[in-house]
Every structure is written in structure tokens, then in C-alpha cells.
CSV table of C-alpha atoms and ligand atoms in Angstrom, one decimal:
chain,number,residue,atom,x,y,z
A,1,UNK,CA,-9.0,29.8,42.2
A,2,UNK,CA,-5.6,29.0,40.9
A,3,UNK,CA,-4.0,30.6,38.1
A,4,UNK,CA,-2.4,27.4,36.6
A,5,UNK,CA,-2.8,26.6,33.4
A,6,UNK,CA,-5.0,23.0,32.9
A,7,UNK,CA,-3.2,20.2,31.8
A,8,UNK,CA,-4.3,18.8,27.9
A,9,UNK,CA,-3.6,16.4,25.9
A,10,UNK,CA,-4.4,14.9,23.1
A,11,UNK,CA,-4.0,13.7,19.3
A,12,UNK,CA,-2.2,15.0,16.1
A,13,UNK,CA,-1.9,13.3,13.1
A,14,UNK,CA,1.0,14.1,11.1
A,15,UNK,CA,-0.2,14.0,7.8
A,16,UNK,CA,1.9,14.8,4.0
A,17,UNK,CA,2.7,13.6,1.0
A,18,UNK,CA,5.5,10.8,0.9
A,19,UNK,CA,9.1,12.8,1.7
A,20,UNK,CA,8.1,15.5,3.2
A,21,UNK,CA,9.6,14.8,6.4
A,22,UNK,CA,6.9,13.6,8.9
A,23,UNK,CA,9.2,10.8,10.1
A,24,UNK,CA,12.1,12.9,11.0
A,25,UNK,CA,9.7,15.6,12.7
A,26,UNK,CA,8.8,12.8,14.8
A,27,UNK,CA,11.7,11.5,15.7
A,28,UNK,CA,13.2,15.3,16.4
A,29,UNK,CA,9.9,15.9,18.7
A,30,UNK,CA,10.3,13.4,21.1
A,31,UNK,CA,14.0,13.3,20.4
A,32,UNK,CA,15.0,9.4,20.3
A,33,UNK,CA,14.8,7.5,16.9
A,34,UNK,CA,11.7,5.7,16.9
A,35,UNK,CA,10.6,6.2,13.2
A,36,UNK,CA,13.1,5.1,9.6
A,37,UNK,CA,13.5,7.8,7.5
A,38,UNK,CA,14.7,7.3,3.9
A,39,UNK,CA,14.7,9.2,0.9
A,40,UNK,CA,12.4,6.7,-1.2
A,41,UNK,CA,8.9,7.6,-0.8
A,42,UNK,CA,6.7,5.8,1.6
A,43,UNK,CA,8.9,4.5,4.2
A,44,UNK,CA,6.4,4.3,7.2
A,45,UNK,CA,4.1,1.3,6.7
A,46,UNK,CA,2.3,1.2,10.1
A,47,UNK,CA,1.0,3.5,12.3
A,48,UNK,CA,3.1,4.9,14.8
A,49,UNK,CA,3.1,7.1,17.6
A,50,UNK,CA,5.7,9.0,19.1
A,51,UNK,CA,4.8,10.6,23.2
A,52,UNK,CA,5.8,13.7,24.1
A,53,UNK,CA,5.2,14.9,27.8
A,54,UNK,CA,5.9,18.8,28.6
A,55,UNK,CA,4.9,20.4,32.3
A,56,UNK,CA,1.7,21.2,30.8
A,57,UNK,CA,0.7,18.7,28.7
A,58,UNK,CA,0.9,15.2,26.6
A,59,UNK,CA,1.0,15.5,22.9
A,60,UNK,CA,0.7,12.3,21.1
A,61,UNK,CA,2.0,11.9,17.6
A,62,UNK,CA,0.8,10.1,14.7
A,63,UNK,CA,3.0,9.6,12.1
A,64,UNK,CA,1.0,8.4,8.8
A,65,UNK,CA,1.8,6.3,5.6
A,66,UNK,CA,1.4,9.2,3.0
A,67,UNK,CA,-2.0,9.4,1.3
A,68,UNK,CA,-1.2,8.8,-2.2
A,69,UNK,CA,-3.1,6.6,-4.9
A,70,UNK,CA,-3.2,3.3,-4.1
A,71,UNK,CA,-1.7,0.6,-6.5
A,72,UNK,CA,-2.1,-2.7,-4.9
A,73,UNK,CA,-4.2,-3.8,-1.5
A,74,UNK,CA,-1.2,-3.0,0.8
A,75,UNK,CA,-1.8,1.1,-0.9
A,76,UNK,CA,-5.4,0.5,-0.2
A,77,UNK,CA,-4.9,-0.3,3.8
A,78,UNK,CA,-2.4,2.7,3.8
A,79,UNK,CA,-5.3,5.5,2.2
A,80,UNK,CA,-8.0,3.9,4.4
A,81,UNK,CA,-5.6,3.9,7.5
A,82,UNK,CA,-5.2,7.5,6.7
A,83,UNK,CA,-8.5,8.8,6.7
A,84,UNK,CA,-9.6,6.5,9.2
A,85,UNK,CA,-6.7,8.5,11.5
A,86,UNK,CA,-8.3,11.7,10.5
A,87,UNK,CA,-11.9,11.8,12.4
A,88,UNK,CA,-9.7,9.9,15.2
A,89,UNK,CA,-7.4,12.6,16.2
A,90,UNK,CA,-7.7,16.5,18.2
A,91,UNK,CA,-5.5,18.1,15.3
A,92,UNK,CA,-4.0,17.5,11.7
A,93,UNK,CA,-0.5,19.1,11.5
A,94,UNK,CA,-0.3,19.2,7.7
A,95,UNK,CA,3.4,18.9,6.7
A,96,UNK,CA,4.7,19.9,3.6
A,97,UNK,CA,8.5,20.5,1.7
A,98,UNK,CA,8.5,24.2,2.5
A,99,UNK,CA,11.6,24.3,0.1
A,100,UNK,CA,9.2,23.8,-3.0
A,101,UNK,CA,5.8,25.2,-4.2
A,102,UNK,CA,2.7,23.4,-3.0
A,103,UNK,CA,2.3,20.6,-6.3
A,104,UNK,CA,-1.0,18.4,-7.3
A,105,UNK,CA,-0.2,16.0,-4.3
A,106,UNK,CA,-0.4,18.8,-1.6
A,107,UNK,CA,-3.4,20.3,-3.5
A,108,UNK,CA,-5.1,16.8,-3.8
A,109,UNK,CA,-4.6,16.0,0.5
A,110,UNK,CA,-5.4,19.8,1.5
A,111,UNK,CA,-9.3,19.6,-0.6
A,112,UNK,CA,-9.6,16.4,1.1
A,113,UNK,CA,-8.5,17.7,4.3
A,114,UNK,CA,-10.5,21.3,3.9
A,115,UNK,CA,-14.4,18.7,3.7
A,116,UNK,CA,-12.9,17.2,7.4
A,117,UNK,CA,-13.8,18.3,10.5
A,118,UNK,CA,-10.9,18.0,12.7
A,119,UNK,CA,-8.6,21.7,12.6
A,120,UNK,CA,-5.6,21.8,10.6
A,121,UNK,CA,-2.4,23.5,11.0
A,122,UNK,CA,-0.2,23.9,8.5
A,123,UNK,CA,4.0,22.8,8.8
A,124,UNK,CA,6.0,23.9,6.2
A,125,UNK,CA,9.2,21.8,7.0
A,126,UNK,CA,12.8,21.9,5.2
A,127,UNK,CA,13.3,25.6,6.3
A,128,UNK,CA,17.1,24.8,6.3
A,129,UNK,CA,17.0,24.7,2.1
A,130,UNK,CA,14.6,27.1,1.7
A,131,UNK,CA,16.1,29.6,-2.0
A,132,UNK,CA,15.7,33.2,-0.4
A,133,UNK,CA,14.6,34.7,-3.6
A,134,UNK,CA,11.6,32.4,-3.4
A,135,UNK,CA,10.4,32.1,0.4
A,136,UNK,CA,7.8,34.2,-0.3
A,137,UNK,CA,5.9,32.6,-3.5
A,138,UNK,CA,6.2,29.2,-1.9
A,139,UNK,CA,4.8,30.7,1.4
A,140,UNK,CA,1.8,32.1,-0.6
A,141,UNK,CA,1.8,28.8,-2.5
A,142,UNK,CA,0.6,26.4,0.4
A,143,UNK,CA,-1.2,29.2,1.9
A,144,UNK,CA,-3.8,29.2,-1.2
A,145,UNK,CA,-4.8,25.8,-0.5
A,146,UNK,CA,-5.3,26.4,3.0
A,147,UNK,CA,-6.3,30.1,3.3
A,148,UNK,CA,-7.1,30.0,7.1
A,149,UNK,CA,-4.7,27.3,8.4
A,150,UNK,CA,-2.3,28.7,10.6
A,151,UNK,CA,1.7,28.0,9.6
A,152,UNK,CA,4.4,27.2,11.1
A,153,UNK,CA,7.3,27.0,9.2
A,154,UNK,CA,10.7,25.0,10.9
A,155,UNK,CA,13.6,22.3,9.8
A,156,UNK,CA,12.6,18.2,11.0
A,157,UNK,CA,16.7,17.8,10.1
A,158,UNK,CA,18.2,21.0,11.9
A,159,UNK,CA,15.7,21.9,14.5
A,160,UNK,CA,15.3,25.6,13.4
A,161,UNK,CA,12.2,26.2,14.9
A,162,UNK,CA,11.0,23.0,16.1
A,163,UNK,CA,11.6,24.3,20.1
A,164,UNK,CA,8.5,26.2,19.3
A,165,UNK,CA,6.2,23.7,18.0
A,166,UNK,CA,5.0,22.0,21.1
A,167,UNK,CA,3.9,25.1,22.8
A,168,UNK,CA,1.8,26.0,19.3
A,169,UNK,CA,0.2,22.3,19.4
A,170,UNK,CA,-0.9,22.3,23.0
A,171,UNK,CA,-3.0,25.0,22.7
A,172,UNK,CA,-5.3,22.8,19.8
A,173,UNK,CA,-5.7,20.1,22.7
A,174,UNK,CA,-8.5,19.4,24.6
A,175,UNK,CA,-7.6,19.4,28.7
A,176,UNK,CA,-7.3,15.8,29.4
A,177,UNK,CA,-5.0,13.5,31.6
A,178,UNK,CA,-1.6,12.1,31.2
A,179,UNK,CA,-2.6,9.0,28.9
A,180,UNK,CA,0.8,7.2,29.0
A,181,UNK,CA,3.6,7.4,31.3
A,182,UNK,CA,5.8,11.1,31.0
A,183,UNK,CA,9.5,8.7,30.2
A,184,UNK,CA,7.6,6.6,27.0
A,185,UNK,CA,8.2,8.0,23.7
A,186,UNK,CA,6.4,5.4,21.7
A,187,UNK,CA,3.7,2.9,21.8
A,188,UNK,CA,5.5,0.7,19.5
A,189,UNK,CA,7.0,-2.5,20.8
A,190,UNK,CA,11.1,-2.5,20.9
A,191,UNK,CA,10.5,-5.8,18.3
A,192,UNK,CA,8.3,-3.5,15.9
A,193,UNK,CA,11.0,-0.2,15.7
A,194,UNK,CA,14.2,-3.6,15.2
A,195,UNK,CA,12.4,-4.5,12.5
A,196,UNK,CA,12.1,-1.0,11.3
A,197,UNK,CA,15.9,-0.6,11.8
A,198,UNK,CA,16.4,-3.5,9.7
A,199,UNK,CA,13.9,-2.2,6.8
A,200,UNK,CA,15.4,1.3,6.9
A,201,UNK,CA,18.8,-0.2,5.6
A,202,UNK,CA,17.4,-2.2,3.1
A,203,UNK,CA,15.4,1.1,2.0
A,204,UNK,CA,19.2,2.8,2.1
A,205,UNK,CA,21.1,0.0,-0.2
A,206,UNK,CA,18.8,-1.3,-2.3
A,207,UNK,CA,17.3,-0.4,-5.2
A,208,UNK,CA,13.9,0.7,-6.8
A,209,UNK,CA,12.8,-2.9,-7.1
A,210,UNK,CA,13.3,-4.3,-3.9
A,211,UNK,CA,12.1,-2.0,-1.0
A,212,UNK,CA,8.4,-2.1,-1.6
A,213,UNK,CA,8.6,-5.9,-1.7
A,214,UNK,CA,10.1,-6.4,1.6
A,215,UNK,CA,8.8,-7.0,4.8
A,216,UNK,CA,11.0,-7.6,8.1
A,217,UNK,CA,9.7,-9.5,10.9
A,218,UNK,CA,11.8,-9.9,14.0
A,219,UNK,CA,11.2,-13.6,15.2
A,220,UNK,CA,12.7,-13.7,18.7
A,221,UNK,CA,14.8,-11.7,21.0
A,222,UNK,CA,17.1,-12.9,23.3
A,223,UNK,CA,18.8,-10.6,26.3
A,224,UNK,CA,21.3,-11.8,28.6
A,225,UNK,CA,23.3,-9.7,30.8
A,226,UNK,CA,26.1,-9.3,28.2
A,227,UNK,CA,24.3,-9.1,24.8
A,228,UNK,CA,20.9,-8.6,23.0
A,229,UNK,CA,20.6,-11.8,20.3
A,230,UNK,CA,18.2,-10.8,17.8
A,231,UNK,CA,16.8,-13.2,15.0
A,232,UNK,CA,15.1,-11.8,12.3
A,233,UNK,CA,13.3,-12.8,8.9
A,234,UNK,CA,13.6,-10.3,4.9
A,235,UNK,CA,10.7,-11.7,3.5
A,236,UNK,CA,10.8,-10.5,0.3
A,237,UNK,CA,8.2,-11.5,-3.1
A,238,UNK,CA,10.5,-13.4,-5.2
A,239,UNK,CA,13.5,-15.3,-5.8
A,240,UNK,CA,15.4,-11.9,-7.7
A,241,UNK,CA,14.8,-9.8,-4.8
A,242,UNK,CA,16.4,-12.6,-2.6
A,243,UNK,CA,19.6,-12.4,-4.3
A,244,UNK,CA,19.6,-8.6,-4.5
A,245,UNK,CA,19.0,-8.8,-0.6
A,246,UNK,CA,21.8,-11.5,-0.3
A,247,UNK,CA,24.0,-9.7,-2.9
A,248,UNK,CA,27.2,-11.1,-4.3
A,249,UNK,CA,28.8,-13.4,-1.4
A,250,UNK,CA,26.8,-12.3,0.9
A,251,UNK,CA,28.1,-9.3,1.0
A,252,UNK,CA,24.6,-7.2,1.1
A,253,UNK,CA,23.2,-8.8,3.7
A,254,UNK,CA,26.3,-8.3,6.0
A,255,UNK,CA,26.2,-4.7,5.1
A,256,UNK,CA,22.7,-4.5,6.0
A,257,UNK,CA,22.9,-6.6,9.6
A,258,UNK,CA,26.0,-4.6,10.3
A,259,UNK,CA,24.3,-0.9,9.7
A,260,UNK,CA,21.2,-1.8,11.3
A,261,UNK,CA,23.1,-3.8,14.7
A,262,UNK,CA,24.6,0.0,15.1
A,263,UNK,CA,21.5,1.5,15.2
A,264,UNK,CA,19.9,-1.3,17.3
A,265,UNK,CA,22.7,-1.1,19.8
A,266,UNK,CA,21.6,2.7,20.3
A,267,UNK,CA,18.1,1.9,20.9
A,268,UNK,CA,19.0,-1.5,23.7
A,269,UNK,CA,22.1,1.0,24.6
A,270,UNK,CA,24.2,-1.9,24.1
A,271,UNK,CA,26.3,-4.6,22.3
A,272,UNK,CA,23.6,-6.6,20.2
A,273,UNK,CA,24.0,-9.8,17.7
A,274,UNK,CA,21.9,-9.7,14.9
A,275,UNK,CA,21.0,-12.9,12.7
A,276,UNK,CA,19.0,-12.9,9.4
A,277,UNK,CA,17.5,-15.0,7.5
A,278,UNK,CA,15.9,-14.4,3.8
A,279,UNK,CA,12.8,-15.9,2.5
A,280,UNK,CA,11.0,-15.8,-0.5
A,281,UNK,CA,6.6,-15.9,0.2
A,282,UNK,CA,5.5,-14.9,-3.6
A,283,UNK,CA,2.6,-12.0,-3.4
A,284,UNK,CA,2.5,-11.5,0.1
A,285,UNK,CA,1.2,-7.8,-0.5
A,286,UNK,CA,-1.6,-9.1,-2.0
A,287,UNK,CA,-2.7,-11.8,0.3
A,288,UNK,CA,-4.3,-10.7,3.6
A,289,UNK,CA,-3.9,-13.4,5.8
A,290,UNK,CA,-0.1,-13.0,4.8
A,291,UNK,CA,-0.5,-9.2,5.6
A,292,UNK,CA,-1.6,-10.1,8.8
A,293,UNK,CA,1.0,-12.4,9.6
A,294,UNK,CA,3.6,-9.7,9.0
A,295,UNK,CA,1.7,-7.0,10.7
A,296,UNK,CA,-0.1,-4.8,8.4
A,297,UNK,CA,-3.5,-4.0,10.2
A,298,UNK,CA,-6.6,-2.6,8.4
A,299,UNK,CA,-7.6,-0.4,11.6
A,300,UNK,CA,-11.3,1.1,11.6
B,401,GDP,P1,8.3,11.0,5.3
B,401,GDP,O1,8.2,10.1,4.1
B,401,GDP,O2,7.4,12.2,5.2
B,401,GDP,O3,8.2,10.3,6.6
B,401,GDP,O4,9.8,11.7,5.2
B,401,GDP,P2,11.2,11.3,5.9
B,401,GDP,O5,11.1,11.8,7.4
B,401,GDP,O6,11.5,9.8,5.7
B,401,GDP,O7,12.2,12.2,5.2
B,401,GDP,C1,12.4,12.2,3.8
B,401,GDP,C2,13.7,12.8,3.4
B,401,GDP,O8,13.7,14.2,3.7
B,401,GDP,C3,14.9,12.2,4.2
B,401,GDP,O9,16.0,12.1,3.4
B,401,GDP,C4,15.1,13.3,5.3
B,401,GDP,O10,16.4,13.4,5.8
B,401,GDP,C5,14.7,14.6,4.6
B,401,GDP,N1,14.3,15.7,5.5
B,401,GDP,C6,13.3,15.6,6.4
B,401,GDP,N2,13.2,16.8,7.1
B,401,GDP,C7,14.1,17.7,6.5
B,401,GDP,C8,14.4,19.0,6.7
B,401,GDP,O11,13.9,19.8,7.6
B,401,GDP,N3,15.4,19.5,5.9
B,401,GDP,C9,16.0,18.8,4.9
B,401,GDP,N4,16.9,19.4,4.2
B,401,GDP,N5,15.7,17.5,4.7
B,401,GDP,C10,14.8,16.9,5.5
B,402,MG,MG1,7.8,8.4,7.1
């Protein structure tokens, strides 16, 4: 018999309140931005996964909308995603701000999470900020609500820690095959994560009103040799936001296409034009067919 370890692989949903830092964990794990990151809560609309292949395994990663109470049918989709995710996957990492004390939202996901089947592990993220004096108590904190969870504790931002994390996942894993090929490090169409670029910035400049009302959708993509064209559409929900997006002479929107073409030419790993057009389509977060149109999938 051989003494080599079998190969696994398998499923973790990364699963936390809005903030916490699931986004930038993923991104750090498979080491290429394929996931926007911002500090207003609930960036991450769709489902996404990020692929990380090691010698003795395949570890895919589900990065999750927060589960948080849901306002309008767009929140609805986002909880029933969620839980849907949950039965789906081999393990729940449960991430959490490790700089604070566990609050009502962690308490609220980790009863929901403790009537589930699928094992939990429990992330305390943010390690970098952590106030010495209090390490312990905020520990103990998330610990309660979880009392036999096992916890890791590492910084998304620095990587304290994170070299670790694969090899503490893989072990949760079932043995299984290579599902996708060992160079991909998302599932996600190159369109999907443009579009994301584009949100991301409007999620950086704009303010409170505008970023839940947006939706980007990338309309076509040219490559030549030279240059990547891309042509994309803001929709937003009314006629305000349009002229917050546009701003005063235009300005805003230049600022936005220019921020996001940077990251864009990182991902194509070259020069890219970016167009964008605005449009105003009143209550499309309420309408599903519009929903649809621009992506949002109620998955079951
Ligand atoms: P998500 O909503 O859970 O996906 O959170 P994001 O990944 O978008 O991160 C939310 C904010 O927390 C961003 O401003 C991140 O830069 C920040 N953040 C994420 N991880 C860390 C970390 O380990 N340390 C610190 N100091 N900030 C972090
Ligand atoms: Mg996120």
C-alpha cells in the first residue's frame, strides 16, 4: 500500500455578517483579485467562487452575500441564496471581525448555523487590529456562540496566518477529484468580475444613496492584439442617482472608468478602453424579470 495522503476536495462556504472580510479572504486565498471589497456593507451580490488547487487537494470557495434581514426582494434572493448554499457545501468557515466582540448579527447567523448540519469552523479575521488588552474577551466572545467550533484566527488584509488556513480546511474535505483545472481561480466569467471592477468604484465614490441602486452590466467586449475595448452599462433606479453617477461635468464618471480601467488592465494584463454608458430603469430591484436581465439568480 502507499503511504500518500488521498487527494480531497471539496466545498466551503464563506459565510459572515456584511464587513467582516469574506471578500478579501478570498481574494488573499487564491491570491488574484477576483472578488470587490469595499467598506459599505454588502458588496458581493452574486455568488462567487474562488479555486484553490494545493498538491493534495482542491478547495473551492464560496463567498456569500451576508445573511442579514431582508428589506426589498433583491435582500430576499440574497438570505435564500444563503441558506440554500449551506446544505450545498462540505464546510462553513464562519468569519467574523476578530477585532470586536461577537454582536446580535454574529449571534443571530451562529443559532442559525448551530440547527445545520454541515460542520463549522470558526475564522476570526482582522488579527492585524486586534487591542491586546482585549484579545482574550473577544476570543471567549465568539467562542460562546459556538462552544465546539474550532478557530482560527488570521488577517484577510495582511496575511498573518492565512499560509495556514488551507492545510486546516483540507482536512474537513471529503477525498474527491480535481473538479476544475489546477491554473483557474474562479468560475466567474472575465465579463462578470469587469463588471464587479466597475461596481467596486462606484461603491468607493459614491455615497449612501447610490450604491445599492446600481447594477453594472458589461455589454460587449472587444480584444484585438493591441487593446481590450470594453462597453459597459450603470443602470441605476432614478434620474438623481444618474447625475450623482455622472457628477458635475462629468467628472464622476471619468473618475470612475479611470479607477476601474486600472484595475481591469491587471486582470486582461494589459492596456484596456473602457466606455460607459448610464441609464436610468426605475425599480429594477423589485422587478424580477429586470433582476434577471442584470444577473441576479434565485439558485435552489
Ligand atoms: P465582506 O463584506 O465580508 O466581503 O468584507 P470585505 O472583504 O469587503 O471587507 C470589508 C472591509 O474590511 C474592507 O475595507 C477590507 O479592507 C477590510 N478588511 C478585510 N479583512 C481585513 C483584515 O484582516 N484586517 C483589517 N484591518 N481590515 C480588513
Ligand atoms: Mg464581500
Amino acid at each position: 500500500m502507499s503511504g500518500e495522503p488521498e487527494f480531497r476536495s471539496g466545498f466551503v462556504a464563506i459565510l459572515g455578517r456584511p464587513n467582516v472580510g469574506k471578500s478579501t479572504l478570498l481574494n488573499a486565498l487564491v491570491g488574484q483579485k477576483i472578488a470587490i471589497t469595499s467598506p459599505v456593507a454588502q458588496t458581493t451580490r452574486n455568488r462567487l467562487r474562488g479555486i484553490l488547487t494545493l498538491p493534495q487537494g482542491q478547495i473551492i470557495l464560496v463567498d456569500t452575500p451576508g445573511i442579514h434581514k431582508p428589506h426589498h426582494r433583491l435582500g430576499e434572493i440574497l438570505v435564500k441564496n444563503a441558506q440554500t448554499l449551506v446544505r450545498a457545501v462540505d464546510l462553513v468557515l464562519f468569519l467574523v471581525d476578530g477585532s470586536q466582540p461577537a454582536g446580535g448579527g454574529d449571534q443571530f447567523i451562529a443559532e442559525w448555523l448551530a440547527r445545520q448540519k454541515t460542520p463549522v469552523l470558526l475564522g476570526l479575521n482582522k488579527q492585524d487590529v486586534v487591542p491586546a488588552e482585549q484579545a482574550e474577551a473577544i476570543t471567549a466572545s465568539y467562542q460562546a456562540l459556538l462552544p465546539t467550533a474550532p478557530l482560527l484566527r488570521f488577517s484577510a488584509l495582511t496575511g498573518q496566518g492565512l499560509a495556514e488556513l488551507p492545510s486546516q480546511l483540507l482536512p474537513w474535505l471529503p477525498p474527491g477529484p480535481c473538479y476544475y483545472p489546477p491554473e483557474m481561480v474562479t468560475d466567474q466569467p472575465e465579463r462578470f468580475i469587469m463588471a464587479e471592477l466597475i461596481r467596486e468604484q462606484i461603491l468607493h465614490l459614491t455615497r449612501e444613496e447610490v450604491p445599492h441602486a446600481v447594477a453594472v452590466v458589461v455589454d460587449r467586449v472587444e480584444e484585438t492584439p493591441q487593446i481590450t475595448r470594453i462597453f459597459a452599462t450603470i443602470v441605476v433606479e432614478r434620474p438623481s442617482q444618474k447625475a450623482i453617477i455622472i457628477g458635475h461635468q462629468g467628472q464622476m464618471l471619468k473618475t470612475i472608468g479611470t479607477q476601474a480601467r486600472q484595475e481591469m488592465q491587471k486582470l486582461v494584463s494589459g492596456p484596456v478602453y473602457l466606455e460607459l454608458f448610464v441609464k436610468v430603469e426605475p425599480k429594477w430591484r423589485q422587478t424580477p424579470h429586470l433582476l434577471r436581465d442584470l444577473g441576479y439568480r434565485l439558485e435552489s
